[in-house]
XYZ file of N, CA and C in Angstrom:
399
model
N 7.929 15.578 -23.269
C 8.625 14.932 -22.170
C 7.675 13.930 -21.519
N 8.153 12.756 -21.280
C 7.372 11.677 -20.697
C 7.478 11.706 -19.182
N 6.401 11.357 -18.521
C 6.425 11.292 -17.057
C 7.255 10.091 -16.622
N 8.064 10.300 -15.605
C 8.978 9.264 -15.124
C 8.225 8.002 -14.723
N 7.126 8.148 -14.012
C 6.394 6.979 -13.525
C 5.797 6.138 -14.643
N 5.653 6.704 -15.842
C 5.066 5.971 -16.965
C 6.080 5.144 -17.744
N 7.345 5.262 -17.422
C 8.390 4.528 -18.142
C 8.555 3.110 -17.589
N 8.855 2.177 -18.482
C 9.147 0.798 -18.068
C 10.458 0.726 -17.275
N 11.384 1.635 -17.587
C 12.696 1.598 -16.937
C 12.708 2.340 -15.601
N 11.600 2.958 -15.214
C 11.548 3.777 -13.999
C 11.985 3.035 -12.732
N 11.504 1.816 -12.463
C 11.929 1.145 -11.219
C 13.443 0.912 -11.141
N 14.049 0.536 -12.251
C 15.496 0.291 -12.261
C 16.263 1.588 -12.055
N 15.847 2.646 -12.735
C 16.515 3.943 -12.588
C 16.349 4.455 -11.155
N 15.160 4.316 -10.591
C 14.898 4.791 -9.234
C 15.759 4.072 -8.201
N 16.121 2.820 -8.461
C 16.941 2.047 -7.519
C 18.436 2.259 -7.698
N 18.837 3.034 -8.702
C 20.260 3.290 -8.918
C 20.784 4.138 -7.753
N 21.974 3.815 -7.214
C 22.485 4.541 -6.039
C 22.775 6.024 -6.278
N 22.999 6.446 -7.499
C 23.303 7.850 -7.776
C 22.082 8.656 -8.223
N 20.895 8.124 -7.999
C 19.671 8.811 -8.386
C 18.897 9.233 -7.149
N 18.410 10.460 -7.206
C 17.588 11.011 -6.137
C 16.252 11.435 -6.744
N 15.161 11.065 -6.079
C 13.832 11.399 -6.579
C 13.133 12.296 -5.562
N 12.601 13.406 -6.059
C 11.871 14.340 -5.211
C 10.471 14.512 -5.776
N 9.491 14.316 -4.908
C 8.102 14.452 -5.312
C 7.537 15.717 -4.694
N 6.810 16.478 -5.491
C 6.229 17.725 -4.992
C 4.908 17.427 -4.274
N 4.247 18.487 -3.884
C 3.021 18.387 -3.117
C 2.007 17.459 -3.778
N 1.454 16.551 -2.993
C 0.454 15.578 -3.420
C 0.964 14.595 -4.477
N 2.234 14.600 -4.778
C 2.806 13.653 -5.726
C 2.476 13.906 -7.179
N 2.019 15.114 -7.511
C 1.668 15.427 -8.889
C 2.887 15.622 -9.774
N 3.992 16.008 -9.194
C 5.188 16.275 -9.987
C 6.374 15.547 -9.362
N 7.088 14.842 -10.198
C 8.257 14.104 -9.750
C 9.479 14.625 -10.492
N 10.533 14.933 -9.741
C 11.791 15.354 -10.352
C 12.864 14.348 -9.975
N 13.667 13.999 -10.959
C 14.733 13.029 -10.768
C 16.054 13.750 -10.934
N 17.013 13.458 -10.051
C 18.316 14.124 -10.083
C 19.436 13.095 -10.067
N 20.509 13.440 -10.737
C 21.741 12.659 -10.680
C 22.561 13.237 -9.534
N 22.738 12.474 -8.450
C 23.343 12.974 -7.212
C 24.737 13.589 -7.350
N 25.693 12.940 -8.021
C 27.053 13.499 -8.049
C 27.146 14.919 -8.610
N 26.276 15.268 -9.564
C 26.341 16.616 -10.143
C 25.094 17.440 -9.826
N 24.156 16.873 -9.090
C 22.889 17.537 -8.740
C 22.163 18.065 -9.970
N 22.212 17.305 -11.053
C 21.601 17.707 -12.314
C 20.271 16.998 -12.488
N 19.288 17.728 -12.989
C 17.978 17.138 -13.236
C 18.048 16.192 -14.431
N 17.234 15.159 -14.373
C 17.198 14.149 -15.421
C 15.912 14.301 -16.231
N 16.066 14.269 -17.549
C 14.921 14.330 -18.459
C 14.545 12.921 -18.881
N 13.254 12.672 -18.998
C 12.749 11.362 -19.416
C 12.107 11.499 -20.787
N 12.493 10.608 -21.680
C 12.036 10.674 -23.064
C 11.590 9.285 -23.508
N 10.513 9.251 -24.272
C 10.085 8.014 -24.931
C 9.821 8.376 -26.392
N 10.633 7.844 -27.290
C 10.488 8.105 -28.716
C 10.198 6.808 -29.455
N 9.450 6.929 -30.526
C 9.109 5.785 -31.368
C 9.807 5.945 -32.714
N 10.317 4.819 -33.249
C 11.124 4.862 -34.464
C 10.644 3.832 -35.485
N 11.011 4.076 -36.722
C 10.723 3.143 -37.806
C 11.560 1.881 -37.629
N 11.271 0.867 -38.418
C 12.006 -0.403 -38.325
C 13.482 -0.208 -38.623
N 13.798 0.536 -39.684
C 15.209 0.719 -40.042
C 15.958 1.497 -38.965
N 15.339 2.527 -38.400
C 15.984 3.299 -37.341
C 16.149 2.463 -36.078
N 15.137 1.673 -35.747
C 15.213 0.806 -34.568
C 16.313 -0.224 -34.696
N 16.438 -0.815 -35.873
C 17.524 -1.778 -36.103
C 18.886 -1.104 -35.987
N 19.001 0.120 -36.500
C 20.269 0.855 -36.422
C 20.617 1.176 -34.971
N 19.631 1.563 -34.188
C 19.864 1.846 -32.761
C 20.313 0.580 -32.050
N 19.645 -0.531 -32.323
C 20.006 -1.793 -31.674
C 21.445 -2.198 -32.000
N 21.820 -2.138 -33.261
C 23.182 -2.478 -33.664
C 24.200 -1.537 -33.034
N 23.850 -0.255 -32.991
C 24.745 0.733 -32.381
C 24.952 0.439 -30.898
N 23.890 0.112 -30.179
C 24.017 -0.176 -28.743
C 24.880 -1.406 -28.492
N 24.765 -2.408 -29.363
C 25.619 -3.595 -29.225
C 27.090 -3.243 -29.425
N 27.386 -2.419 -30.429
C 28.770 -1.986 -30.675
C 29.271 -1.115 -29.533
N 28.411 -0.217 -29.062
C 28.800 0.736 -28.026
C 29.217 0.032 -26.738
N 28.567 -1.068 -26.401
C 28.918 -1.815 -25.192
C 30.358 -2.282 -25.213
N 30.832 -2.697 -26.378
C 32.190 -3.230 -26.486
C 33.217 -2.162 -26.838
N 32.769 -1.088 -27.505
C 33.678 -0.030 -27.919
C 32.970 1.325 -27.867
N 32.985 1.988 -26.690
C 32.293 3.280 -26.553
C 32.817 4.357 -27.511
N 34.036 4.210 -28.006
C 34.597 5.212 -28.913
C 33.867 5.244 -30.258
N 33.104 4.198 -30.576
C 32.373 4.174 -31.844
C 31.307 5.264 -31.903
N 30.926 5.821 -30.772
C 29.901 6.875 -30.729
C 30.394 8.169 -31.355
N 31.712 8.376 -31.373
C 32.247 9.627 -31.899
C 32.022 9.763 -33.398
N 32.053 8.654 -34.138
C 31.854 8.745 -35.576
C 30.507 8.152 -36.017
N 29.646 7.818 -35.060
C 28.352 7.217 -35.392
C 27.409 8.238 -36.014
N 26.776 7.824 -37.099
C 25.754 8.637 -37.757
C 24.509 7.761 -37.873
N 23.652 7.884 -36.867
C 22.459 7.052 -36.835
C 21.322 7.694 -37.626
N 20.664 6.914 -38.488
C 19.523 7.433 -39.241
C 18.257 7.364 -38.388
N 18.081 8.331 -37.491
C 16.959 8.296 -36.562
C 15.720 8.948 -37.170
N 14.824 8.107 -37.630
C 13.578 8.578 -38.220
C 12.436 8.235 -37.261
N 11.906 9.268 -36.590
C 10.838 9.046 -35.630
C 9.509 8.836 -36.336
N 8.670 8.007 -35.714
C 7.346 7.706 -36.243
C 6.440 7.439 -35.042
N 5.366 8.209 -34.908
C 4.468 8.057 -33.759
C 3.869 6.658 -33.652
N 3.813 5.937 -34.740
C 3.306 4.563 -34.749
C 4.418 3.573 -35.079
N 5.622 3.903 -34.655
C 6.786 3.101 -35.005
C 6.817 1.739 -34.350
N 7.595 0.852 -34.946
C 7.755 -0.507 -34.422
C 8.740 -0.583 -33.262
N 9.558 0.438 -33.096
C 10.534 0.466 -32.005
C 10.240 1.626 -31.068
N 10.496 1.405 -29.791
C 10.318 2.433 -28.775
C 11.620 2.501 -27.968
N 12.131 3.700 -27.796
C 13.349 3.901 -27.011
C 13.011 4.770 -25.816
N 13.204 4.222 -24.617
C 13.006 4.989 -23.391
C 14.365 5.428 -22.876
N 14.469 6.721 -22.561
C 15.746 7.287 -22.133
C 15.540 8.190 -20.924
N 16.394 8.042 -19.940
C 16.502 8.982 -18.822
C 17.927 9.514 -18.882
N 18.077 10.812 -19.160
C 19.427 11.356 -19.281
C 19.559 12.654 -18.494
N 20.697 12.781 -17.812
C 20.993 13.996 -17.058
C 21.254 15.129 -18.043
N 20.830 16.319 -17.683
C 20.980 17.460 -18.584
C 22.443 17.797 -18.856
N 23.342 17.452 -17.939
C 24.760 17.730 -18.164
C 25.467 16.586 -18.906
N 24.732 15.519 -19.218
C 25.292 14.412 -19.982
C 26.121 13.422 -19.186
N 26.079 13.483 -17.876
C 26.909 12.600 -17.061
C 26.220 11.298 -16.667
N 24.958 11.141 -17.011
C 24.204 9.929 -16.694
C 23.194 9.668 -17.806
N 23.072 8.404 -18.195
C 22.037 8.032 -19.154
C 21.631 6.583 -18.897
N 20.326 6.356 -18.889
C 19.766 5.015 -18.773
C 18.803 4.850 -19.931
N 18.876 3.709 -20.613
C 17.992 3.519 -21.764
C 17.677 2.053 -21.980
N 16.555 1.848 -22.680
C 16.161 0.502 -23.068
C 15.358 0.603 -24.357
N 15.607 -0.335 -25.254
C 14.947 -0.376 -26.552
C 13.889 -1.479 -26.550
N 12.710 -1.163 -27.097
C 11.598 -2.105 -27.182
C 11.158 -2.235 -28.634
N 10.588 -3.396 -28.961
C 10.058 -3.616 -30.311
C 8.616 -4.105 -30.193
N 7.773 -3.581 -31.062
C 6.359 -3.955 -31.065
C 6.206 -5.354 -31.652
N 5.582 -6.239 -30.867
C 5.385 -7.620 -31.281
C 4.233 -8.195 -30.463
N 3.317 -8.906 -31.103
C 2.173 -9.516 -30.419
C 1.354 -8.497 -29.616
N 1.084 -7.368 -30.234
C 0.242 -6.304 -29.688
C 0.803 -5.609 -28.454
N 2.105 -5.696 -28.249
C 2.739 -4.970 -27.140
C 4.222 -4.748 -27.435
N 4.811 -3.797 -26.715
C 6.245 -3.530 -26.869
C 7.019 -4.449 -25.923
N 7.901 -5.239 -26.498
C 8.748 -6.161 -25.738
C 10.191 -5.673 -25.807
N 10.930 -5.851 -24.724
C 12.308 -5.359 -24.691
C 13.181 -6.135 -25.675
N 14.029 -5.381 -26.365
C 14.979 -5.950 -27.308
C 16.282 -6.251 -26.581
N 16.596 -5.409 -25.611
C 17.824 -5.572 -24.840
C 17.532 -5.173 -23.393
N 18.429 -5.548 -22.527
C 18.262 -5.175 -21.122
C 18.541 -3.685 -20.949
N 18.127 -3.143 -19.827
C 18.361 -1.724 -19.574
C 19.863 -1.476 -19.468
N 20.285 -0.373 -20.066
C 21.705 -0.011 -20.066
C 21.865 1.324 -19.351
N 22.810 1.364 -18.420
C 23.069 2.579 -17.655
C 24.545 2.928 -17.800
N 24.804 4.179 -18.177
C 26.167 4.662 -18.345
C 26.333 5.968 -17.577
N 27.548 6.182 -17.080
C 27.862 7.420 -16.367
C 29.155 8.007 -16.918
N 29.339 9.300 -16.700
C 30.570 9.975 -17.081
C 30.729 10.154 -18.575
N 31.955 9.937 -19.052
C 32.314 10.147 -20.458
C 31.469 9.303 -21.403
N 31.232 8.039 -21.047
C 30.448 7.156 -21.897
C 29.021 7.683 -22.055
N 28.439 8.160 -20.961
C 27.084 8.708 -21.021
C 27.019 9.929 -21.929
N 28.018 10.768 -21.834
C 28.063 11.967 -22.660
C 28.150 11.621 -24.141
N 28.998 10.654 -24.488
C 29.148 10.234 -25.886
C 27.850 9.620 -26.414
N 27.210 8.801 -25.594
C 25.968 8.142 -26.000
C 24.850 9.156 -26.190
N 24.774 10.126 -25.304
C 23.742 11.166 -25.403
C 23.890 11.949 -26.709
N 25.127 12.277 -27.078
C 25.363 12.997 -28.341
C 24.986 12.147 -29.544
N 25.347 10.880 -29.522
C 25.069 10.015 -30.650
C 23.568 9.807 -30.867
N 22.813 9.712 -29.763
C 21.377 9.507 -29.877
C 20.584 10.796 -29.940
N 21.269 11.920 -29.790
C 20.619 13.242 -29.829
C 19.468 13.333 -28.847
N 19.738 12.956 -27.597
C 18.712 13.002 -26.553
C 18.723 14.343 -25.842
């Protein structure tokens, strides 16, 4: 599990109106909650091979226009610790909220492939299942 403060998408997620952030003593531990369901949010950063990263990118483009495509999507997600693609995800444990952004390694750093995407409700649940987050 990745620390929330270490994610590139953290500032955008923190500013979302349905997100609540609670910091424990001395700020060593941060917990993020989805307000409408009071569910804790998990933060994940996974690295993928080129073929898996391309498949994720194409899937996200389709999903924006037709969320129902997630029901029959079979993504070939092959993780690689030194992968060319990085996917950052913040998802509520109940599946009612998900925020994600895909990055690609280029010029010695990870650059965003697409803008941050935030989904709530049914769409978030479908996306979470398709990406196995």
